[in-house]
Tab-separated table of C-alpha atoms and ligand atoms in Angstrom:
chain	number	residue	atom	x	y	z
A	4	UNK	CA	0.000	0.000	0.000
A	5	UNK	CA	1.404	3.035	-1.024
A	6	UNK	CA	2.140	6.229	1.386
A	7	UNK	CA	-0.521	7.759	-0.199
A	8	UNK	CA	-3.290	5.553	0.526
A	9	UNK	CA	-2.388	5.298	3.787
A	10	UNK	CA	-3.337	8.837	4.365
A	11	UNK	CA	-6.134	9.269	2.068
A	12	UNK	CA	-7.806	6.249	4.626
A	13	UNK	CA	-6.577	8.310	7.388
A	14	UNK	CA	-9.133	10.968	5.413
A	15	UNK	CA	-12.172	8.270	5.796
A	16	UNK	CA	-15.401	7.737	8.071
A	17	UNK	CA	-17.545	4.957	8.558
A	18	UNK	CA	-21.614	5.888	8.037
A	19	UNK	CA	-24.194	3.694	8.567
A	20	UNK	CA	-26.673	4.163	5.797
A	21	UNK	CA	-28.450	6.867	5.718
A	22	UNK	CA	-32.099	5.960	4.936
A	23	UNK	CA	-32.984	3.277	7.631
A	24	UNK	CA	-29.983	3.168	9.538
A	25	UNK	CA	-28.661	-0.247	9.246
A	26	UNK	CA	-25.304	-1.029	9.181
A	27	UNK	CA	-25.158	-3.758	7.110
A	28	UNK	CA	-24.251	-3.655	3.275
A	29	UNK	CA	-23.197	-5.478	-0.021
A	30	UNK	CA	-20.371	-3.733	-2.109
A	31	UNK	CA	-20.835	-2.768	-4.974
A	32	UNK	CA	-17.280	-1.357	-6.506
A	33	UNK	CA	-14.301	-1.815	-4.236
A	34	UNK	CA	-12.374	1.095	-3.662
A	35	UNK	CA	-8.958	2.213	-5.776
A	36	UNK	CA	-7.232	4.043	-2.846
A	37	UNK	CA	-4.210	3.581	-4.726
A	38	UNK	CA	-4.589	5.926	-7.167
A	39	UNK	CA	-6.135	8.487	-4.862
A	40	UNK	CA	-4.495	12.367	-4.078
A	41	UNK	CA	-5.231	12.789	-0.483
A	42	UNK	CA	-3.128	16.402	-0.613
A	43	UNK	CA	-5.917	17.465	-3.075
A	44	UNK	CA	-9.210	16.836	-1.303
A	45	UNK	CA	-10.285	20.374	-0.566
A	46	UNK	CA	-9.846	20.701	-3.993
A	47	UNK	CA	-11.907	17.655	-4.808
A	48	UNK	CA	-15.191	18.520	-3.296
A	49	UNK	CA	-16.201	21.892	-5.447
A	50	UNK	CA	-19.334	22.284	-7.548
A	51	UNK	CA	-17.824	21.338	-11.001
A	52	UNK	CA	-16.214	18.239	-8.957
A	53	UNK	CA	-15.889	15.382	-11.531
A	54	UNK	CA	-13.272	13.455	-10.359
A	55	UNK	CA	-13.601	9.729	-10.969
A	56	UNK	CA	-15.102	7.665	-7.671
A	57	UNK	CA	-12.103	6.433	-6.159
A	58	UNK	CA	-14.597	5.399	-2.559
A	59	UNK	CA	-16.142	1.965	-1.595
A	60	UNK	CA	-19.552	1.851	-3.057
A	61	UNK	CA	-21.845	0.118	-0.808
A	62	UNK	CA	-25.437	-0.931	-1.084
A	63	UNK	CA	-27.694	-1.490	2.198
A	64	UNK	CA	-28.983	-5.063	2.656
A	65	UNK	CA	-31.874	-3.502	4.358
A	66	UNK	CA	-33.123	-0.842	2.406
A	67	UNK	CA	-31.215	-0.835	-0.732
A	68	UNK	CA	-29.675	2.725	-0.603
A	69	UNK	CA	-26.603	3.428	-1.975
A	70	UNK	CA	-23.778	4.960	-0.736
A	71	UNK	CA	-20.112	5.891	-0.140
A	72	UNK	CA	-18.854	4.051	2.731
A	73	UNK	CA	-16.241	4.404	4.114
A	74	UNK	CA	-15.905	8.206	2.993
A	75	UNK	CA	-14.183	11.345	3.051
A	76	UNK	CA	-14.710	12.797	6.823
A	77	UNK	CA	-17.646	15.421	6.729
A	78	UNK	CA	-15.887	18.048	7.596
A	79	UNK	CA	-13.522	18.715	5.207
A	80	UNK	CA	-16.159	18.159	2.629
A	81	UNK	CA	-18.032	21.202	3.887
A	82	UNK	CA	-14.171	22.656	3.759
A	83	UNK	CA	-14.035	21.927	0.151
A	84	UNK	CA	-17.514	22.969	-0.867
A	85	UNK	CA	-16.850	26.381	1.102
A	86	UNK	CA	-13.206	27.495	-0.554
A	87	UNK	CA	-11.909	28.404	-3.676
A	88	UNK	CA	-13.200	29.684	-7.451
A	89	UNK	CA	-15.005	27.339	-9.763
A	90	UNK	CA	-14.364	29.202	-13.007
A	91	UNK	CA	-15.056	25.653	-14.699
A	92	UNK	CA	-18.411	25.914	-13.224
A	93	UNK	CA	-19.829	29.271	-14.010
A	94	UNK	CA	-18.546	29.060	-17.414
A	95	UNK	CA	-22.045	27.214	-17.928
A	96	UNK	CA	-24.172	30.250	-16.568
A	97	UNK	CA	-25.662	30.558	-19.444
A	98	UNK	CA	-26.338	27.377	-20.493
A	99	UNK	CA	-27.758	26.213	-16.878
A	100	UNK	CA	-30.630	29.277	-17.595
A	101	UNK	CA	-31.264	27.984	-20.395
A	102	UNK	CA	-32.206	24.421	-18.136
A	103	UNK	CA	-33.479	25.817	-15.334
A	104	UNK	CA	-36.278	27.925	-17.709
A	105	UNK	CA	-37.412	25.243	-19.161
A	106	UNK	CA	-37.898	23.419	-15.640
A	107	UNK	CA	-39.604	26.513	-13.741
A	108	UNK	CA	-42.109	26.116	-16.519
A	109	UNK	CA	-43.144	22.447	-14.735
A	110	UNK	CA	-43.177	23.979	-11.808
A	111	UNK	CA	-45.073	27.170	-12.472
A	112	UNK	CA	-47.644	24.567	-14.116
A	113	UNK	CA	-48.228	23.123	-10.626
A	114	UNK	CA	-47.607	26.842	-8.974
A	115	UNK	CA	-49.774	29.360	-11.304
A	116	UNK	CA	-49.528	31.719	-8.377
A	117	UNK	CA	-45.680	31.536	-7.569
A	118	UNK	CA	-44.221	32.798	-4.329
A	119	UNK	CA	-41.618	32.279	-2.310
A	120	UNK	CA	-38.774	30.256	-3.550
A	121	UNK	CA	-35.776	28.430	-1.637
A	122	UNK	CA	-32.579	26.609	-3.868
A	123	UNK	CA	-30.695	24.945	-1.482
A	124	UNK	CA	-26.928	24.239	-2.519
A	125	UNK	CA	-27.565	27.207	-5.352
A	126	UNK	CA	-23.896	27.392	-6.752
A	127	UNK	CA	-23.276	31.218	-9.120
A	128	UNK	CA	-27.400	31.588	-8.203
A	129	UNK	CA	-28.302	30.821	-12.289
A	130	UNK	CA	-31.542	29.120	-10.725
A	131	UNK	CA	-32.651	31.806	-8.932
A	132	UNK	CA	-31.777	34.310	-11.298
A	133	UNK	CA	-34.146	32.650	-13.853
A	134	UNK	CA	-36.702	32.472	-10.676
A	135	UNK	CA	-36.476	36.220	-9.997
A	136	UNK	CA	-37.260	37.246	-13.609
A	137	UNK	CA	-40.299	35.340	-14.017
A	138	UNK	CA	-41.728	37.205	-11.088
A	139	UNK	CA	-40.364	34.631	-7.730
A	140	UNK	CA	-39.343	36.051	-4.610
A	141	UNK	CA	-35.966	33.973	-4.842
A	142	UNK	CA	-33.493	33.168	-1.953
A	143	UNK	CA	-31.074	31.047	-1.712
A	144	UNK	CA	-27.741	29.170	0.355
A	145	UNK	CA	-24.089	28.256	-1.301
A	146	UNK	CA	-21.680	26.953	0.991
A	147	UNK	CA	-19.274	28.376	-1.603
A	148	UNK	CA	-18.015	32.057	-0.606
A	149	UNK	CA	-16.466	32.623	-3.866
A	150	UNK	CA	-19.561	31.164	-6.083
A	151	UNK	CA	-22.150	32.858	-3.621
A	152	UNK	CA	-20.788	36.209	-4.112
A	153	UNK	CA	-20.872	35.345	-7.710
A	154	UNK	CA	-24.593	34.991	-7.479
A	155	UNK	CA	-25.121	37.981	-5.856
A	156	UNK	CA	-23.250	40.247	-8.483
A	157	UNK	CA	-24.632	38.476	-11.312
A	158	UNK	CA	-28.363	38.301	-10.428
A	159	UNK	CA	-28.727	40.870	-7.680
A	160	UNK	CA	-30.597	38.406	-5.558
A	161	UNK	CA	-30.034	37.437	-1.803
A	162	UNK	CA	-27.648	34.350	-1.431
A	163	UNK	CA	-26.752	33.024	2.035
A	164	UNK	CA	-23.413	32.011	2.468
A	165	UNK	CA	-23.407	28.884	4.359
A	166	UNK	CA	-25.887	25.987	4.417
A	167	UNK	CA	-29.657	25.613	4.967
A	168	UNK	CA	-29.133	24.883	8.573
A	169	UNK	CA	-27.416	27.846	9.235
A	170	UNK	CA	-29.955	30.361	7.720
A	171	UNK	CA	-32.636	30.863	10.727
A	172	UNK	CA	-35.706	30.458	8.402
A	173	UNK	CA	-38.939	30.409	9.562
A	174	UNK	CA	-41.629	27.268	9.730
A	175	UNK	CA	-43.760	26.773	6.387
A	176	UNK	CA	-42.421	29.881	4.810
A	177	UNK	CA	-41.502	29.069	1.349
A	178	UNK	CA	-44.026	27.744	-1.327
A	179	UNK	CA	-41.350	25.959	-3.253
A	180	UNK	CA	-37.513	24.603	-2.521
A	181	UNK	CA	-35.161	23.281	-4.834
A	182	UNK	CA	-32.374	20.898	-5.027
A	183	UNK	CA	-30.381	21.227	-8.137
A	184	UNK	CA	-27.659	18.123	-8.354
A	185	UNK	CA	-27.429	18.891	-4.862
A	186	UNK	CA	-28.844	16.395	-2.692
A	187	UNK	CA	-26.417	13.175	-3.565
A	188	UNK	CA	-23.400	15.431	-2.613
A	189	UNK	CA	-24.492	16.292	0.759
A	190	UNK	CA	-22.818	13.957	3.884
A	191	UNK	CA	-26.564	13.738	5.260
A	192	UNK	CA	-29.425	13.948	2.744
A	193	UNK	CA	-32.205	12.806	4.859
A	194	UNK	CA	-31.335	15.574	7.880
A	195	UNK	CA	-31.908	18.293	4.565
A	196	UNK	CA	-34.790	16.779	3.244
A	197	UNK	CA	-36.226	17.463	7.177
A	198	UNK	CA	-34.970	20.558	6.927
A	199	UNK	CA	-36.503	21.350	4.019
A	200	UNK	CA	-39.594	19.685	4.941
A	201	UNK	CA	-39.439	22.548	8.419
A	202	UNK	CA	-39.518	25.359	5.997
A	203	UNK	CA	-41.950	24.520	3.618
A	204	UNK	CA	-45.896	25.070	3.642
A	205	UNK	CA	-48.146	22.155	4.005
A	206	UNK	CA	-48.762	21.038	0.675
A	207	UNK	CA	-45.362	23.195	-1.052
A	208	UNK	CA	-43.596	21.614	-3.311
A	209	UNK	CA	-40.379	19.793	-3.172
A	210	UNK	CA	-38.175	19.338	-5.905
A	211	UNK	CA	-35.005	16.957	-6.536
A	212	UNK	CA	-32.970	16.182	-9.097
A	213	UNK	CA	-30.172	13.029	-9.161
A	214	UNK	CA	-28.498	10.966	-11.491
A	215	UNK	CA	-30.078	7.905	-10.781
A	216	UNK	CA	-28.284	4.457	-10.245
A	217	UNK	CA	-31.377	2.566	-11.201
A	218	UNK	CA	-31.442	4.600	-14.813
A	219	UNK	CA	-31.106	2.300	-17.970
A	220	UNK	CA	-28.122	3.988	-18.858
A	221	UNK	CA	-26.457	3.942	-15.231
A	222	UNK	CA	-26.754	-0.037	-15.565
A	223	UNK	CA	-25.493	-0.227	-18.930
A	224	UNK	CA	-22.413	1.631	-18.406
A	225	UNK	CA	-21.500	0.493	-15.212
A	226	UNK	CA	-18.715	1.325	-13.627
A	227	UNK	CA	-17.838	3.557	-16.460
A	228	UNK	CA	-21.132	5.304	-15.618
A	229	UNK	CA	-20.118	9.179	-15.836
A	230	UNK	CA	-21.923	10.008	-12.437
A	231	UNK	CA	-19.892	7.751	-10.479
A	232	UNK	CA	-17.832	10.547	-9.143
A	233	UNK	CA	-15.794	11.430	-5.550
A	234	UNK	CA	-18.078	14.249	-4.947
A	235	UNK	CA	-21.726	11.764	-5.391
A	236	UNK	CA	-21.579	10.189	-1.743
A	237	UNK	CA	-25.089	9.144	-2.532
A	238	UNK	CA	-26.366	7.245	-5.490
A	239	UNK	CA	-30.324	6.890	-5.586
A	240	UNK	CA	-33.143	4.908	-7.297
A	241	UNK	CA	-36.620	5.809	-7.617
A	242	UNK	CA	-37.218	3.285	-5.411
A	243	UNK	CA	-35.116	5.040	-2.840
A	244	UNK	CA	-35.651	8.551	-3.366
A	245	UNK	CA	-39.458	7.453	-3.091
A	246	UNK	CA	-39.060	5.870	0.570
A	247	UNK	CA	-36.137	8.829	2.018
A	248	UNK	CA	-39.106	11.344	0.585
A	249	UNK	CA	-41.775	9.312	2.325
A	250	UNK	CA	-39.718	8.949	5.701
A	251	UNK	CA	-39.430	12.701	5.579
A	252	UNK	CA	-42.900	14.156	5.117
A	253	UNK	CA	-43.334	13.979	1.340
A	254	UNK	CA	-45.219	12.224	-1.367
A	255	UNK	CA	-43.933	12.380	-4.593
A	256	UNK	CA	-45.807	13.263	-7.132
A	257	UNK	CA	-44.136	13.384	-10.377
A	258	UNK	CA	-40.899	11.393	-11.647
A	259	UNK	CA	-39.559	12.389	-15.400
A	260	UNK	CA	-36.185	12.343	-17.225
A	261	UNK	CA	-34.333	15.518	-16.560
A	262	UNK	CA	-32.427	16.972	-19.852
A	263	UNK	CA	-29.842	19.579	-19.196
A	264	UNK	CA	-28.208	21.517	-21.850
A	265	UNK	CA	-24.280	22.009	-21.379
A	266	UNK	CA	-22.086	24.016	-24.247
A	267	UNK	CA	-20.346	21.501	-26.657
A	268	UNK	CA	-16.970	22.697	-25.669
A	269	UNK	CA	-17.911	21.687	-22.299
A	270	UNK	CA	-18.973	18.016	-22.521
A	271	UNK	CA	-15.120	17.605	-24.437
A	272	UNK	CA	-13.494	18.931	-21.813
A	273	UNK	CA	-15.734	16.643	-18.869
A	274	UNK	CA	-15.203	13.575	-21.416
A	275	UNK	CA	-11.289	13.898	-20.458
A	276	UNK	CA	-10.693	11.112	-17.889
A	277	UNK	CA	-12.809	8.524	-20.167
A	278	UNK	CA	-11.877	8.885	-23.501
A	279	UNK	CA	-8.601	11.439	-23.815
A	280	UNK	CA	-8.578	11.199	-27.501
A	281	UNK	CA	-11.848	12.473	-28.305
A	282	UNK	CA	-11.655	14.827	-25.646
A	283	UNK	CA	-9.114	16.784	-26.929
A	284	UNK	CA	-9.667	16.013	-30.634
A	285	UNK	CA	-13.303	17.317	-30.073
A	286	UNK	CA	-11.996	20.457	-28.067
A	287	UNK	CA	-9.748	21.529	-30.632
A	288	UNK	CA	-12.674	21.166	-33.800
A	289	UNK	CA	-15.457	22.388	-31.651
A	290	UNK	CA	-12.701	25.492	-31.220
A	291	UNK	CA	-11.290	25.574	-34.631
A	292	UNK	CA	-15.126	25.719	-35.738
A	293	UNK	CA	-16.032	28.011	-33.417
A	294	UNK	CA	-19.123	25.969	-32.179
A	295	UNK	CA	-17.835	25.582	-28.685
A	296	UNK	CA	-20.405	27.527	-27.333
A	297	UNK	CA	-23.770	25.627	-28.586
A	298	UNK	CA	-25.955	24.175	-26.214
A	299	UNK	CA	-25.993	20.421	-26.364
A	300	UNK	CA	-28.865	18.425	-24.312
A	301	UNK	CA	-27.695	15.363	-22.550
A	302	UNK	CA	-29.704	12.746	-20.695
A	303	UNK	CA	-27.526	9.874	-18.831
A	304	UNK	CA	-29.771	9.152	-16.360
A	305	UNK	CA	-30.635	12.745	-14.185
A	306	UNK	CA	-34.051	12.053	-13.008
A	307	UNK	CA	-36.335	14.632	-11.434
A	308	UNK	CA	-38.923	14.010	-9.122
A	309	UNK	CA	-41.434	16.348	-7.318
A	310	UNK	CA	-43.070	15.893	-4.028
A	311	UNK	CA	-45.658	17.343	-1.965
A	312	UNK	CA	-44.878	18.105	1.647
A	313	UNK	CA	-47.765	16.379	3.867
B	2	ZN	ZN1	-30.663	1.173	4.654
């Protein structure tokens, strides 16, 4: 065992799962400590995170969740999350509007009246943005300082830096709240989903989206399944989105495919640690024809699902 696994398992917690509390699991993928860069975690965990899942991937015998276990110590994930620039990230602003328009129409559908509007784990604030010119009143938390004040600048809309716990909202104040590729990267999903649940009206609307495990494509590809990353420590079904929402105070009400759109010279760049060759073949023609910056719509495997909060 190299020196360098040694201290990236110095790095690692044990969790018991998260959804029924069992400790008692089947593994899925076996971890590759060996090629792991303990000196760069802080670095690891940031919102346009896509390094490739180097963690134990375990499934409950109980409940079937599945999860990262043993993982990264909870702390210095929030650590990560709360330092640095993501340059990578916000260079999809525009693109993520683009997304997020098309998805506040589903949700104005099912909330003629809008309202208030949470998005938990908001990143540069592009959500909200969107939310505030279609008439929400739009608030929102980013653990990141850096991408928070981003938000602010960009969209002129309130962003809390910090978490949803740390906020002091009121009970049953919000109409809607939002989890954008959120909820999988947080070290305790069901403790925000009750969170959530605490700040929402009865009957408000929930929303979640996650690349799901379960998805056609997800079982096709495997281990080579782009969403297995360091920064998912959580890796849902429908099956067990369905029963954490239930435990929590929700019933969901609507499950669909979710589409995003991310700029051509983007999805190169991510396609880097699978297939190098393309990657930077396709960077350098997308470039050379200047079509770098066309939106491309993707599906492998997002899912969204919306629930009402009982
Ligand atoms: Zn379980």
């Amino acid at each position: 065992m190299s020196n360098a696994a040694d201290k990236y398992k110095s790095l690692l917690e044990d969790v018991a799962c998260n959804l029924c509390g069992a400790d008692n699991y089947d593994v899925i993928y076996l971890p590759s400590y060996e090629i792991s860069q303990p000196d760069k975690i802080v670095q690891t965990f940031r919102s346009s995170g896509d390094e490739i899942l180097i963690d134990q991937l375990v499934r409950c015998r109980k409940c079937g969740l599945q999860y990262l276990n043993p993982r990264i110590r909870q702390d210095l994930i929030l650590e990560g999350y709360s330092e640095g620039t993501d340059e990578t990230f916000i260079s999809q602003a525009a693109a993520r509007e683009r997304t997020f328009e098309k998805h506040l129409s589903i949700i104005e559908r099912l909330v003629p009246n809008k309202g208030r509007i949470l998005d938990v784990g908001t990143a540069g604030g592009s959500f909200l943005g969107v939310a505030k010119s279609r008439g929400w009143d739009a608030t929102g938390c980013e653990p990141n300082r850096w991408l928070a004040e981003w938000g602010r600048q960009r969209y002129g809309i309130h962003i809390h830096t910090g978490t949803i716990f740390d906020m002091n909202l009121g009970d049953a104040s919000f109409d809607v709240v939002t989890l954008w590729d959120v909820l999988e990267h947080t070290p305790n999903p069901k403790s925000v989903l009750l969170e959530c649940h605490r700040v929402l009206k009865p009957d408000g609307l929930l929303i979640v989206n996650y690349p799901d495990i379960g998805s056609s494509i997800a079982r096709l590809m495997g281990r080579k399944w782009v969403f297995l990353l360091s920064v998912h420590l959580y890796y849902f079904t429908v099956d067990t989105i369905e029963k954490m929402l239930k435990l929590t105070g929700f019933q969901m009400i609507n499950k669909q495919k979710y589409w995003q759109s991310l700029e051509l010279g983007y999805i190169f760049l991510r396609m880097k640690p699978y297939i190098a060759w393309l990657s930077g073949m396709g960077s350098f023609l997308s470039q050379a024809l200047h079509i770098q910056h066309v939106p491309i719509p993707y599906w492998m495997g997002q899912m969204m699902v919306i629930a009402r909060r009982k």
